[in-house]
Tab-separated table of C-alpha atoms in Angstrom:
chain	number	residue	atom	x	y	z
D	1	UNK	CA	89.535	134.145	90.015
D	2	UNK	CA	93.112	134.313	88.924
D	3	UNK	CA	94.387	131.129	87.557
D	4	UNK	CA	97.521	132.753	88.997
D	5	UNK	CA	98.276	134.693	91.861
D	6	UNK	CA	101.315	136.929	93.304
D	7	UNK	CA	101.488	138.942	96.569
D	8	UNK	CA	102.137	142.868	95.437
D	9	UNK	CA	101.321	143.602	99.329
D	10	UNK	CA	102.928	146.823	100.169
D	11	UNK	CA	104.298	147.778	96.429
D	12	UNK	CA	103.611	150.790	94.625
D	13	UNK	CA	102.764	150.562	90.748
D	14	UNK	CA	102.591	153.219	88.067
D	15	UNK	CA	100.568	151.963	84.737
D	16	UNK	CA	100.535	154.190	82.085
D	17	UNK	CA	97.679	153.883	79.909
D	18	UNK	CA	95.832	151.913	82.663
D	19	UNK	CA	92.252	153.354	82.401
D	20	UNK	CA	91.731	150.767	79.325
D	21	UNK	CA	92.696	147.997	77.372
D	22	UNK	CA	96.411	145.973	78.729
D	23	UNK	CA	96.320	148.750	81.381
D	24	UNK	CA	93.274	148.326	82.931
D	25	UNK	CA	93.451	144.849	83.700
D	26	UNK	CA	96.630	145.030	84.572
D	27	UNK	CA	95.670	147.717	86.989
D	28	UNK	CA	92.838	145.420	88.441
D	29	UNK	CA	95.272	142.284	88.697
D	30	UNK	CA	97.483	144.263	90.797
D	31	UNK	CA	94.674	145.643	92.994
D	32	UNK	CA	93.439	142.047	93.283
D	33	UNK	CA	96.637	141.323	94.708
D	34	UNK	CA	96.773	143.946	96.759
D	35	UNK	CA	99.320	146.393	95.187
D	36	UNK	CA	98.771	150.054	95.596
D	37	UNK	CA	98.350	151.464	91.939
D	38	UNK	CA	98.495	154.644	90.412
D	39	UNK	CA	97.007	155.074	86.628
D	40	UNK	CA	99.040	157.586	84.361
D	41	UNK	CA	96.475	158.418	81.364
D	42	UNK	CA	95.245	161.385	79.520
D	43	UNK	CA	91.808	160.260	78.788
D	44	UNK	CA	90.428	162.074	81.974
D	45	UNK	CA	86.811	160.428	80.822
D	46	UNK	CA	88.606	157.002	80.683
D	47	UNK	CA	90.181	157.853	83.925
D	48	UNK	CA	87.331	158.672	86.195
D	49	UNK	CA	84.753	155.623	84.637
D	50	UNK	CA	87.959	153.282	85.874
D	51	UNK	CA	88.013	154.680	89.119
D	52	UNK	CA	84.474	154.857	89.461
D	53	UNK	CA	83.873	151.316	88.329
D	54	UNK	CA	86.976	149.850	90.388
D	55	UNK	CA	86.229	151.589	93.827
D	56	UNK	CA	89.415	150.850	95.480
D	57	UNK	CA	90.940	152.726	98.186
D	58	UNK	CA	94.263	151.577	96.830
D	59	UNK	CA	93.918	153.276	93.493
D	60	UNK	CA	94.533	157.174	92.447
D	61	UNK	CA	95.528	158.527	89.135
D	62	UNK	CA	97.498	161.445	87.742
D	63	UNK	CA	96.335	162.615	84.209
D	64	UNK	CA	99.631	163.246	82.472
D	65	UNK	CA	100.834	163.272	78.801
D	66	UNK	CA	103.809	160.756	78.940
D	67	UNK	CA	105.410	162.314	76.153
D	68	UNK	CA	105.653	165.846	78.209
D	69	UNK	CA	109.128	164.975	80.502
D	70	UNK	CA	108.163	168.011	82.814
D	71	UNK	CA	104.896	167.043	83.443
D	72	UNK	CA	106.030	163.516	84.077
D	73	UNK	CA	109.038	164.650	86.303
D	74	UNK	CA	106.607	166.533	88.403
D	75	UNK	CA	104.346	163.269	89.223
D	76	UNK	CA	107.136	161.633	90.263
D	77	UNK	CA	108.598	164.146	92.558
D	78	UNK	CA	104.954	164.359	94.102
D	79	UNK	CA	104.864	160.607	94.610
D	80	UNK	CA	108.431	160.163	95.783
D	81	UNK	CA	107.839	162.327	98.316
D	82	UNK	CA	105.485	160.016	99.987
D	83	UNK	CA	106.130	156.588	98.726
D	84	UNK	CA	108.756	154.609	96.767
D	85	UNK	CA	107.691	153.436	92.984
D	86	UNK	CA	108.189	150.033	93.018
D	87	UNK	CA	106.752	148.702	89.658
D	88	UNK	CA	106.352	150.825	86.328
D	89	UNK	CA	104.213	149.197	83.352
D	90	UNK	CA	104.964	151.567	80.666
D	91	UNK	CA	101.986	150.665	78.590
D	92	UNK	CA	100.626	153.872	77.034
D	93	UNK	CA	100.336	154.099	73.198
D	94	UNK	CA	99.102	154.895	69.982
D	95	UNK	CA	99.209	153.305	66.681
D	96	UNK	CA	98.720	155.986	64.396
D	97	UNK	CA	97.265	156.060	61.165
D	98	UNK	CA	97.924	153.478	58.354
D	99	UNK	CA	99.712	154.556	55.895
D	100	UNK	CA	102.823	154.285	53.751
D	101	UNK	CA	106.355	155.555	54.661
D	102	UNK	CA	106.217	158.233	51.982
D	103	UNK	CA	102.978	159.240	52.696
D	104	UNK	CA	102.866	159.254	56.394
D	105	UNK	CA	101.588	162.733	57.838
D	106	UNK	CA	105.133	164.617	59.373
D	107	UNK	CA	102.995	165.567	62.784
D	108	UNK	CA	101.386	162.508	63.150
D	109	UNK	CA	104.647	160.077	62.684
D	110	UNK	CA	106.185	162.505	65.564
D	111	UNK	CA	103.281	161.895	67.899
D	112	UNK	CA	102.968	158.464	67.631
D	113	UNK	CA	107.138	158.212	68.351
D	114	UNK	CA	107.054	160.664	70.917
D	115	UNK	CA	104.399	158.556	72.926
D	116	UNK	CA	105.685	154.838	72.196
D	117	UNK	CA	109.267	155.364	72.467
D	118	UNK	CA	109.979	158.768	74.074
D	119	UNK	CA	106.969	158.277	76.522
D	120	UNK	CA	108.743	155.270	77.958
D	121	UNK	CA	112.187	156.923	78.004
D	122	UNK	CA	110.501	159.591	79.515
D	123	UNK	CA	108.964	157.547	82.541
D	124	UNK	CA	112.030	155.176	83.086
D	125	UNK	CA	114.506	158.497	83.325
D	126	UNK	CA	112.499	160.125	85.778
D	127	UNK	CA	111.458	156.916	88.205
D	128	UNK	CA	114.766	154.893	88.104
D	129	UNK	CA	116.677	157.042	90.554
D	130	UNK	CA	113.652	156.174	92.809
D	131	UNK	CA	114.164	152.407	92.302
D	132	UNK	CA	117.879	152.790	92.726
D	133	UNK	CA	117.646	154.634	95.665
D	134	UNK	CA	115.388	152.148	97.382
D	135	UNK	CA	117.335	148.858	95.699
D	136	UNK	CA	114.264	147.275	94.130
D	137	UNK	CA	112.174	147.760	91.186
D	138	UNK	CA	110.457	146.133	88.373
D	139	UNK	CA	109.871	147.866	85.022
D	140	UNK	CA	107.525	146.080	82.304
D	141	UNK	CA	107.765	147.855	78.808
D	142	UNK	CA	104.771	146.961	76.527
D	143	UNK	CA	106.475	147.100	73.060
D	144	UNK	CA	105.260	145.228	69.772
D	145	UNK	CA	105.854	142.374	67.930
D	146	UNK	CA	105.380	144.899	64.996
D	147	UNK	CA	109.135	146.817	67.038
D	148	UNK	CA	110.522	142.800	66.350
D	149	UNK	CA	109.705	142.555	62.288
D	150	UNK	CA	107.875	145.628	61.557
D	151	UNK	CA	104.302	146.061	59.748
D	152	UNK	CA	103.776	147.478	56.519
D	153	UNK	CA	101.509	150.520	56.865
D	154	UNK	CA	102.536	151.354	60.525
D	155	UNK	CA	106.410	152.833	59.835
D	156	UNK	CA	105.854	155.162	62.974
D	157	UNK	CA	104.321	152.483	65.207
D	158	UNK	CA	106.951	150.160	63.911
D	159	UNK	CA	109.655	152.301	64.962
D	160	UNK	CA	108.380	153.151	68.582
D	161	UNK	CA	107.672	150.113	69.595
D	162	UNK	CA	111.488	148.776	68.218
D	163	UNK	CA	112.577	151.453	70.149
D	164	UNK	CA	111.129	150.623	73.338
D	165	UNK	CA	112.587	147.164	72.831
D	166	UNK	CA	116.247	148.635	72.534
D	167	UNK	CA	115.880	150.722	75.273
D	168	UNK	CA	114.723	147.698	77.544
D	169	UNK	CA	117.662	145.853	76.278
D	170	UNK	CA	120.012	148.890	77.242
D	171	UNK	CA	118.388	150.132	80.499
D	172	UNK	CA	118.007	146.452	81.727
D	173	UNK	CA	122.027	145.873	81.266
D	174	UNK	CA	122.667	149.436	83.105
D	175	UNK	CA	120.586	148.005	86.196
D	176	UNK	CA	121.714	144.485	85.975
D	177	UNK	CA	123.780	144.826	89.169
D	178	UNK	CA	121.154	146.117	91.127
D	179	UNK	CA	117.432	144.528	92.508
D	180	UNK	CA	116.068	146.291	89.129
D	181	UNK	CA	114.431	143.873	86.414
D	182	UNK	CA	113.774	145.819	83.088
D	183	UNK	CA	111.699	143.861	80.443
D	184	UNK	CA	110.219	144.207	77.416
D	185	UNK	CA	106.606	142.081	76.209
D	186	UNK	CA	105.812	141.994	72.256
D	187	UNK	CA	102.111	141.306	71.862
D	188	UNK	CA	100.399	140.725	68.646
D	189	UNK	CA	96.529	141.375	67.814
D	190	UNK	CA	94.779	141.573	71.244
D	191	UNK	CA	90.916	141.687	72.060
D	192	UNK	CA	91.486	145.562	73.041
D	193	UNK	CA	90.084	149.024	71.911
D	194	UNK	CA	93.715	149.553	69.857
D	195	UNK	CA	91.841	147.596	66.897
D	196	UNK	CA	89.455	149.759	66.381
D	197	UNK	CA	92.463	152.649	65.372
D	198	UNK	CA	93.055	149.726	62.603
D	199	UNK	CA	91.369	149.392	59.463
D	200	UNK	CA	89.021	146.069	59.030
D	201	UNK	CA	91.181	144.899	56.270
D	202	UNK	CA	93.998	145.191	58.635
D	203	UNK	CA	93.251	143.300	61.317
D	204	UNK	CA	91.724	140.596	58.949
D	205	UNK	CA	95.612	140.662	57.758
D	206	UNK	CA	96.716	140.210	61.449
D	207	UNK	CA	94.319	137.200	62.390
D	208	UNK	CA	95.499	135.625	59.268
D	209	UNK	CA	98.880	135.762	60.180
D	210	UNK	CA	98.427	134.064	63.730
D	211	UNK	CA	98.723	130.127	64.111
D	212	UNK	CA	96.642	130.027	66.821
D	213	UNK	CA	93.301	130.970	64.772
D	214	UNK	CA	92.899	133.965	67.352
D	215	UNK	CA	93.640	137.126	68.877
D	216	UNK	CA	95.636	137.376	72.270
D	217	UNK	CA	92.938	137.505	75.695
D	218	UNK	CA	93.763	140.360	77.818
D	219	UNK	CA	93.710	137.922	80.672
D	220	UNK	CA	96.703	136.134	79.269
D	221	UNK	CA	98.946	139.057	78.441
D	222	UNK	CA	98.535	140.182	82.135
D	223	UNK	CA	99.542	137.034	83.517
D	224	UNK	CA	102.908	137.553	81.922
D	225	UNK	CA	103.204	141.317	82.678
D	226	UNK	CA	102.350	140.382	86.834
D	227	UNK	CA	105.347	137.684	86.567
D	228	UNK	CA	107.467	139.847	85.324
D	229	UNK	CA	106.533	142.280	87.812
D	230	UNK	CA	106.557	140.364	90.965
D	231	UNK	CA	109.229	139.193	93.431
D	232	UNK	CA	109.406	136.028	92.079
D	233	UNK	CA	111.010	137.137	88.711
D	234	UNK	CA	114.514	137.624	90.404
D	235	UNK	CA	116.915	136.872	87.047
D	236	UNK	CA	115.058	138.118	83.980
D	237	UNK	CA	116.212	141.286	82.763
D	238	UNK	CA	117.053	143.312	79.510
D	239	UNK	CA	114.756	140.678	77.709
D	240	UNK	CA	111.964	140.483	75.308
D	241	UNK	CA	109.323	137.800	75.979
D	242	UNK	CA	106.683	137.294	72.733
D	243	UNK	CA	103.471	136.498	73.122
D	244	UNK	CA	102.035	136.286	69.632
D	245	UNK	CA	100.407	132.904	69.244
D	246	UNK	CA	103.653	132.471	66.736
D	247	UNK	CA	102.583	134.844	64.115
D	248	UNK	CA	104.589	135.988	60.947
D	249	UNK	CA	105.126	138.856	59.905
D	250	UNK	CA	101.790	140.906	58.801
């Protein structure tokens, strides 16, 4: 049972990267709170597994590469012909390789930034007009403390997440006179599959810098995202919410 409950009845949410990790837990919490959820993910097997496991009539999906603007725009046009998009959770992201900047593969650099930053831009760019028309919206961009502090040997990821923070502050101010809130959350290491993309040494170094002495629990993160996505959040916008356990730079 959820310790914190919110009412999302009648609301439609898009959760990018919603088939796993943070995104999957957010999807489940929204569904338990009576929202309709559309998962956007490019991993068809993971999406099909999530759909099969959850078995909810209020859950649907699109296979989407969020770094592809045309595909994102096409999906938004199809959805908004039938309903409004009330909530956008920009959760999809990749960490990329662990490497120094001068040794970083150029194509991988572009891919990491395209997904973490351009993907967030693409989703906001195409969905915000519908929110403006409907005079309602909640956007939560999942950034990272790496975007605030910079992580050694993860420059592309740090840049992408820093850009997402800047986008949040700018867009939030642009929409501040409307009933649309745009906020970012900056988690540190959490118990998700993203840790599998890192070396054991990097994971241990991350853990050693968190005064709480443990990684973030997914459910703790989801509770924060749900509040920011709810009608109860009537004032906070263009803000960045740290949920890092008091960690210092990695």
